[in-house]
Coordinates of C-alpha atoms in Angstrom, one line a residue:
X1 CA -26.4 8.9 0.1
X2 CA -25.0 5.7 -1.2
X3 CA -24.1 5.1 -4.8
X4 CA -25.9 2.5 -7.0
X5 CA -23.6 -0.3 -5.7
X6 CA -25.1 0.3 -2.2
X7 CA -22.0 1.8 -0.4
X8 CA -20.7 5.2 0.2
X9 CA -17.4 6.3 -1.3
X10 CA -15.2 9.4 -0.5
X11 CA -16.9 11.6 -3.3
X12 CA -20.4 10.7 -2.0
X13 CA -19.3 11.3 1.6
X14 CA -17.8 14.7 0.6
X15 CA -21.1 15.5 -1.3
X16 CA -23.3 14.8 1.8
X17 CA -20.9 16.9 4.0
X18 CA -21.2 19.7 1.5
X19 CA -25.1 19.6 1.5
X20 CA -25.5 19.3 5.3
X21 CA -22.8 21.9 6.3
X22 CA -23.8 24.4 3.5
X23 CA -20.3 24.2 1.9
X24 CA -19.2 23.9 -1.6
X25 CA -18.3 20.4 -2.8
X26 CA -14.6 21.4 -3.2
X27 CA -14.5 22.9 0.4
X28 CA -16.2 19.7 1.9
X29 CA -13.7 17.5 -0.1
X30 CA -10.9 19.5 1.5
X31 CA -12.3 19.3 5.0
X32 CA -12.7 15.4 4.5
X33 CA -9.1 15.2 3.3
X34 CA -7.8 17.1 6.2
X35 CA -9.7 14.9 8.7
X36 CA -8.4 11.8 7.0
X37 CA -4.9 13.1 6.8
X38 CA -4.9 14.0 10.6
X39 CA -6.3 10.6 11.7
X40 CA -3.7 8.9 9.4
X41 CA -0.8 11.0 10.7
X42 CA -1.8 10.4 14.4
X43 CA -2.2 6.7 14.0
X44 CA 1.0 6.3 12.0
X45 CA 2.8 7.9 15.0
X46 CA 1.3 5.3 17.3
X47 CA -1.4 7.7 18.7
X48 CA -4.9 6.6 19.2
X49 CA -7.6 8.7 17.8
X50 CA -10.9 8.7 19.7
X51 CA -14.0 10.4 18.2
X52 CA -16.6 10.2 21.1
X53 CA -19.8 8.5 20.0
X54 CA -18.3 7.4 16.5
X55 CA -15.4 5.3 17.5
X56 CA -11.7 4.8 18.1
X57 CA -8.7 4.1 15.8
X58 CA -5.9 2.3 17.6
X59 CA -2.6 0.7 16.6
X60 CA -2.1 -2.9 17.3
X61 CA 1.0 -5.0 17.5
X62 CA 0.9 -8.4 15.7
X63 CA 3.5 -10.8 17.0
X64 CA 5.7 -12.8 14.8
X65 CA 4.2 -16.2 14.0
X66 CA 4.6 -19.4 11.9
X67 CA 2.3 -19.7 8.8
X68 CA 2.2 -22.1 5.9
X69 CA 2.9 -21.3 2.2
X70 CA -0.6 -22.2 0.6
X71 CA 1.1 -23.2 -2.6
X72 CA 3.8 -25.6 -1.2
X73 CA 2.6 -26.3 2.3
X74 CA 6.1 -25.3 3.6
X75 CA 6.2 -23.5 7.0
X76 CA 7.3 -19.9 6.9
X77 CA 7.9 -17.2 9.5
X78 CA 5.4 -14.3 9.3
X79 CA 7.3 -11.3 10.7
X80 CA 5.8 -9.1 13.5
X81 CA 3.8 -6.1 12.2
X82 CA 1.5 -3.2 13.3
X83 CA -2.1 -2.8 12.1
X84 CA -4.9 -0.4 12.6
X85 CA -8.0 -1.3 14.5
X86 CA -11.3 0.4 14.7
X87 CA -13.6 0.1 17.6
X88 CA -17.1 1.6 17.2
X89 CA -18.5 3.9 19.8
X90 CA -21.9 3.4 21.5
X91 CA -23.7 5.9 19.3
X92 CA -22.5 4.2 16.2
X93 CA -23.4 0.7 17.6
X94 CA -26.9 2.0 18.5
X95 CA -27.5 3.5 15.1
X96 CA -26.4 0.3 13.4
X97 CA -28.6 -1.8 15.7
X98 CA -31.8 0.1 14.7

């Protein structure tokens, strides 16, 4: 159930979980926080998280590269970094395509 802006935030997601799983909103919020903490902890350790049908969270390495300062136009070196990528699963792709 999205909010008036048309997107779902964490409180709305917790409320939907509470309703569908017959839990209190506080318990559903705790469950959601534990799930997000576990995903965050695993990915921060460099482990991929795969939720069959939903998608996979993976860590990707970005190599160092040369960029340009937008204010001065001077070249600068952008250091190597890690980022998180999400690849949707088939069931999620199919649900969005409908």
